[in-house]
Amino acid sequence: MTSITITDVAALAGVSIKTVSRVLNSEPNVRDGTRERVLSAVNKLNYKPNLAARALAGSRSYLIGLYYDNPSPGYIADLQRGAMSACRKAGYHLLVEQIDGEKERWRPRVESLLDQVKVDGVILAQPVCDRGAVLDVLEERNAPFVRIAPAGDWDRGPYVYMNDRQAAYDMTDHLLSLGHRRIGFIRGHPEHSATQQRYLGFAQAMAAADQSPDPALVQWGSFTFRSGVGAAERLLNRPVKPTAIFASNDDMALGVMAVANRMQLNVPRDLSVAGFDDSPIAQVVWPQLTSIRIPVAEMAEAAANILIHKRLQQQAPAARLLDFELMLRGSVGPASLA
Amino acid sequence: MTSITITDVAALAGVSIKTVSRVLNSEPNVRDGTRERVLSAVNKLNYKPNLAARALAGSRSYLIGLYYDNPSPGYIADLQRGAMSACRKAGYHLLVEQIDGEKERWRPRVESLLDQVKVDGVILAQPVCDRGAVLDVLEERNAPFVRIAPAGDWDRGPYVYMNDRQAAYDMTDHLLSLGHRRIGFIRGHPEHSATQQRYLGFAQAMAAADQSPDPALVQWGSFTFRSGVGAAERLLNRPVKPTAIFASNDDMALGVMAVANRMQLNVPRDLSVAGFDDSPIAQVVWPQLTSIRIPVAEMAEAAANILIHKRLQQQAPAARLLDFELMLRGSVGPASLA
DNA sequence: CCTTAAAATGACAACGCTGTCTTATCTCTC
DNA sequence: GAGAGATAAGACAGCGTTGTCATTTTAAGG
């Protein structure tokens, strides 16, 4: 049951273990014939290099860490799917670590991944990527990391991101193009990075269409269903109702739809509703929610790839922009002529 | 920037590296004074043993693998939280791997984790734990694994689980105790393991209360919101409506509530609704959904602990039962006197 | 052909630990 | 206080790779 080693392969191929190593690591200076002989031996024996030995002798661990805090489960799942996909293709493996924001308990865990496991790089997801102390630890150790959609400190390491402002702008533009003028907007949690960007996009699109902003049509929320309900009630109990409501995320948009239902307002006939995130629920409710798809998995995949191929490129890209997508569904229709 | 090794600690403590190793691994035959000297040196230098070296020299990798397929994101997140918690306490780290059921692509990944990474154990989540071929690979390599809530093959390795039948029984009993007699039941996806158990619990509780089962009150669903809607329509369009509906999971229960809403039935006055899973949405809807909490994180934690402490116990437990919890909320009330 | 540089390969020492076996040091006991 | 039997500590050889450097083979040039 003892596993086969590089020595076995070398013996079978009639070369030294170093040559096998060269073939396996795609190093230069190996004759084609030799390479083929080695590869065939590798296949014949179904040889797989030992990760620990590689890590100990070389400089790579073939492990990538993913730090996340406590965002929505769907977000984590997408993130992992993307990161895993990149890892899979490169023979890497993914290590996950939850960073509890509150306590300082995260520190030993982060340090452990760096000092003990010696991961080749770290992907920092949403809230963690903005925690200065975490970045400090990483920079201090000179550990490669990529941040996903950071909220600020854009000069601290490479990052991948999506243009939230532009997405909100485009969605607002879409509503305007359907004739909507009284468009309600529900902002997200004030401490969340995306909140301001999404509002900005909305405001800019409105301004570009010469719509004077009605402050009463902009309500605060906190990204929860409940807060969406509250904001929707404030918006829909006004003497002149908006014909469309654009919520900063899907949960709040669902809250809006619930209120509309309760008030006997037909969506989209009496009220158009748009969300942001394109969460799974968006397609479950009826009518299906028009929303904006965030390329979460793609961002994670890009982040992982930056880390994996870091050694190849002399200059790592500072930032990588990925495209959002407007998911137009039944919850948005033309403005009613009321 | 070169990291400190066991040699540095040994030098500072004035002992051999082997003694340091003994202290770090809690091996016997170290005098208290020596142990303290070593530990203080470890702390002073902030020494952390290199994982790769440990794995290469010893028999442990301090890595646990988590295989999952594609269940709900919330399920994965809970699973990871539990497994991570156990790992954290024992100085282990968690490696995740998605096993795409369809393709055979999973095989090299599973083998890689076993042969290359040499994880100390594998946790198999919901659908993966019932895939015979995966179990074959693990058993073939003699790799320690724990299955979480398997649907069958209970003799293939240790597992942790929850008593779905008892939970459904208790919930049904709860409904009965509130005076409900015409209780509708929505079964889950026929291929899902829990489906039959949950139905059994329902049926047994009804039988125990001398309620002859009305076949028309038992409808098939498939664990989706949509299927819950369909089943609810079939149940609520009957001449004599049920006073309560117990759905095999929350998504379907939400479908029931949607239909009830549309039919102007007040929940819980006109219709009580109970679900299963206690998914996050259960607390978001209004009224909040009475449901059954599955100890997902606890099961994962128990599974990880079994793997981590395997070497300690001579005989690994074959199974570990964890408790569910009835979450009684607003969607269930006493039977109306109609 | 022989010389010389370049390309291909190999020998061997790390990497930082743990396992095994040996040696030194206590603790008893009579 | 000497000998036996623990108990504590150390020496040293791996673990399975990669890095470095030496060596051999091939290709190029006259």
XYZ file of C-alpha atoms in Angstrom, chain A residues 52-295:
244
model
C 4.067 17.892 1.099
C 7.403 16.933 -0.361
C 6.990 19.444 -3.146
C 6.123 22.164 -0.722
C 9.009 21.328 1.545
C 11.633 21.160 -1.164
C 10.299 23.800 -3.479
C 8.664 27.110 -3.055
C 5.103 26.244 -3.955
C 2.465 24.575 -1.816
C -0.169 24.293 -4.530
C -2.656 25.592 -2.012
C -4.735 28.733 -2.239
C -6.534 30.188 0.755
C -9.949 31.796 0.653
C -10.818 34.119 3.494
C -14.390 35.164 3.957
C -16.378 36.605 6.779
C -20.056 36.106 6.911
C -21.763 37.249 3.790
C -24.714 35.442 2.300
C -24.229 31.715 1.822
C -24.968 32.043 -1.863
C -22.133 34.481 -2.234
C -19.700 32.130 -0.556
C -20.851 29.221 -2.655
C -20.366 31.134 -5.886
C -16.990 32.363 -4.738
C -15.837 28.872 -3.967
C -17.125 27.509 -7.201
C -15.116 30.059 -9.152
C -11.957 29.710 -7.102
C -12.191 25.943 -7.198
C -12.592 25.942 -10.923
C -9.348 27.841 -11.352
C -7.583 25.627 -8.826
C -8.780 22.496 -10.515
C -7.339 23.517 -13.846
C -3.939 24.248 -12.326
C -3.692 21.308 -9.947
C -4.179 23.519 -6.942
C -6.415 22.993 -3.962
C -8.573 25.409 -2.065
C -8.397 26.031 1.658
C -11.220 27.983 3.233
C -11.091 30.049 6.353
C -13.786 32.064 7.997
C -12.552 35.287 9.535
C -14.796 36.240 12.395
C -14.708 39.973 12.245
C -15.543 40.745 15.837
C -12.942 38.899 17.801
C -9.236 38.939 17.272
C -9.417 35.191 16.900
C -8.773 35.527 13.218
C -5.158 36.491 13.652
C -3.707 33.118 14.588
C -5.693 31.486 11.824
C -4.481 33.875 9.195
C -0.944 33.529 10.439
C -1.258 29.781 10.514
C -2.279 29.628 6.887
C 0.682 31.772 5.981
C 3.377 30.444 8.296
C 2.375 26.826 8.666
C 0.476 25.847 5.582
C 2.373 28.368 3.502
C -0.377 28.853 0.971
C 0.729 30.235 -2.356
C -1.782 33.017 -2.154
C -4.891 34.259 -0.492
C -8.203 35.395 -1.900
C -9.945 37.977 0.237
C -13.690 38.138 -0.134
C -16.093 40.932 0.515
C -15.854 42.183 4.070
C -12.453 40.718 4.881
C -10.764 42.437 1.981
C -11.409 45.784 3.580
C -10.101 44.927 6.994
C -6.884 46.857 7.327
C -5.448 44.653 10.035
C -5.777 41.595 7.834
C -4.052 43.349 4.972
C -1.330 44.401 7.395
C -0.613 40.809 8.325
C -0.469 39.776 4.689
C 1.752 42.615 3.584
C 4.011 42.167 6.548
C 4.653 38.590 5.470
C 4.882 39.540 1.841
C 2.147 37.041 1.057
C 0.491 37.276 -2.352
C -3.178 38.129 -2.128
C -5.996 39.336 -4.317
C -8.982 41.243 -3.057
C -12.437 40.801 -4.469
C -14.473 43.952 -4.904
C -12.733 46.009 -2.225
C -14.403 49.135 -0.975
C -11.316 51.256 -0.708
C -7.533 51.235 -0.298
C -7.205 50.374 -3.968
C -3.463 50.618 -3.826
C -3.096 47.756 -1.407
C -2.483 44.834 -3.691
C -4.245 43.616 -6.801
C -7.985 43.206 -6.901
C -10.839 42.151 -9.134
C -14.072 44.047 -9.185
C -17.312 44.915 -10.870
C -18.608 48.341 -11.704
C -21.542 48.705 -9.327
C -22.061 52.305 -10.275
C -22.324 51.544 -13.959
C -24.682 48.646 -13.300
C -27.037 50.815 -11.273
C -26.752 53.465 -13.972
C -27.718 51.001 -16.675
C -30.642 49.631 -14.709
C -31.943 53.107 -14.006
C -31.519 53.915 -17.664
C -33.557 50.851 -18.510
C -36.367 52.009 -16.236
C -36.244 55.482 -17.723
C -36.379 54.067 -21.231
C -39.617 52.311 -20.297
C -41.157 55.632 -19.452
C -40.678 55.629 -15.706
C -40.016 59.011 -14.179
C -41.028 58.693 -10.524
C -38.501 56.041 -9.619
C -38.059 55.134 -5.992
C -34.637 54.029 -4.838
C -33.773 52.016 -1.743
C -30.232 52.349 -0.533
C -28.379 49.534 1.182
C -26.616 49.262 4.476
C -24.628 52.448 5.041
C -21.492 50.548 6.008
C -21.517 48.322 2.992
C -19.162 49.293 0.207
C -21.602 48.832 -2.639
C -24.282 51.044 -1.148
C -22.791 54.335 -2.208
C -21.738 53.169 -5.668
C -25.158 51.842 -6.498
C -26.836 54.988 -5.330
C -24.397 57.062 -7.331
C -25.211 55.157 -10.492
C -28.894 55.704 -9.917
C -28.467 59.398 -9.202
C -26.219 59.956 -12.187
C -28.604 58.228 -14.565
C -31.481 60.292 -13.237
C -29.468 63.451 -13.599
C -28.443 62.498 -17.114
C -32.130 62.220 -17.970
C -32.784 65.634 -16.484
C -34.824 64.167 -13.682
C -34.581 66.365 -10.655
C -33.981 64.044 -7.731
C -36.870 63.850 -5.328
C -35.263 63.163 -1.928
C -38.464 61.603 -0.673
C -38.137 58.906 -3.305
C -34.784 57.785 -1.925
C -35.085 55.671 1.187
C -32.532 53.953 3.338
C -32.541 50.217 3.805
C -30.048 47.755 5.194
C -30.015 45.020 2.563
C -32.574 42.937 4.482
C -36.026 41.836 3.396
C -37.490 43.560 6.420
C -35.831 46.871 5.646
C -37.122 46.585 2.089
C -40.624 46.225 3.446
C -40.226 49.345 5.549
C -38.787 51.403 2.733
C -41.458 50.207 0.331
C -44.201 51.195 2.747
C -42.763 54.666 3.060
C -42.541 54.959 -0.717
C -45.934 53.529 -1.556
C -47.889 55.401 1.090
C -47.008 58.717 -0.451
C -49.814 60.654 -2.115
C -48.132 60.210 -5.466
C -46.690 56.739 -5.713
C -43.573 55.953 -7.716
C -44.176 53.842 -10.821
C -41.000 51.888 -10.269
C -38.773 51.004 -7.346
C -35.157 50.092 -7.720
C -33.792 48.384 -4.630
C -30.068 48.081 -3.984
C -30.359 44.344 -3.591
C -32.757 41.504 -4.201
C -33.758 40.880 -0.610
C -35.064 44.415 -0.333
C -36.691 44.142 -3.747
C -38.557 41.105 -2.514
C -39.717 43.172 0.411
C -41.039 45.695 -2.053
C -42.904 42.996 -3.938
C -44.427 41.720 -0.723
C -45.724 45.175 0.142
C -47.025 45.678 -3.389
C -48.877 42.405 -3.111
C -50.388 43.362 0.183
C -51.458 46.737 -1.216
C -53.076 45.030 -4.196
C -50.624 46.610 -6.555
C -49.951 44.439 -9.549
C -46.328 43.988 -10.491
C -45.382 45.096 -13.081
C -48.609 46.749 -14.205
C -48.941 49.139 -11.293
C -45.373 49.013 -10.082
C -42.122 47.907 -11.605
C -39.558 46.439 -9.252
C -35.862 45.962 -9.885
C -33.253 44.431 -7.659
C -29.516 43.958 -7.568
C -27.456 40.736 -7.108
C -29.576 38.312 -9.086
C -29.830 36.004 -6.120
C -31.433 32.602 -6.691
C -34.716 33.756 -5.182
C -35.058 36.311 -7.960
C -36.100 33.592 -10.354
C -38.341 31.831 -7.897
C -40.756 34.609 -7.098
C -43.548 35.555 -9.428
C -43.214 37.657 -11.408
C -39.515 36.936 -11.706
C -37.372 39.766 -10.500
C -35.425 41.953 -12.870
C -31.991 42.226 -11.377
C -28.276 42.594 -11.997
C -26.042 39.590 -12.111
C -22.738 40.010 -10.336
C -20.022 37.761 -11.734
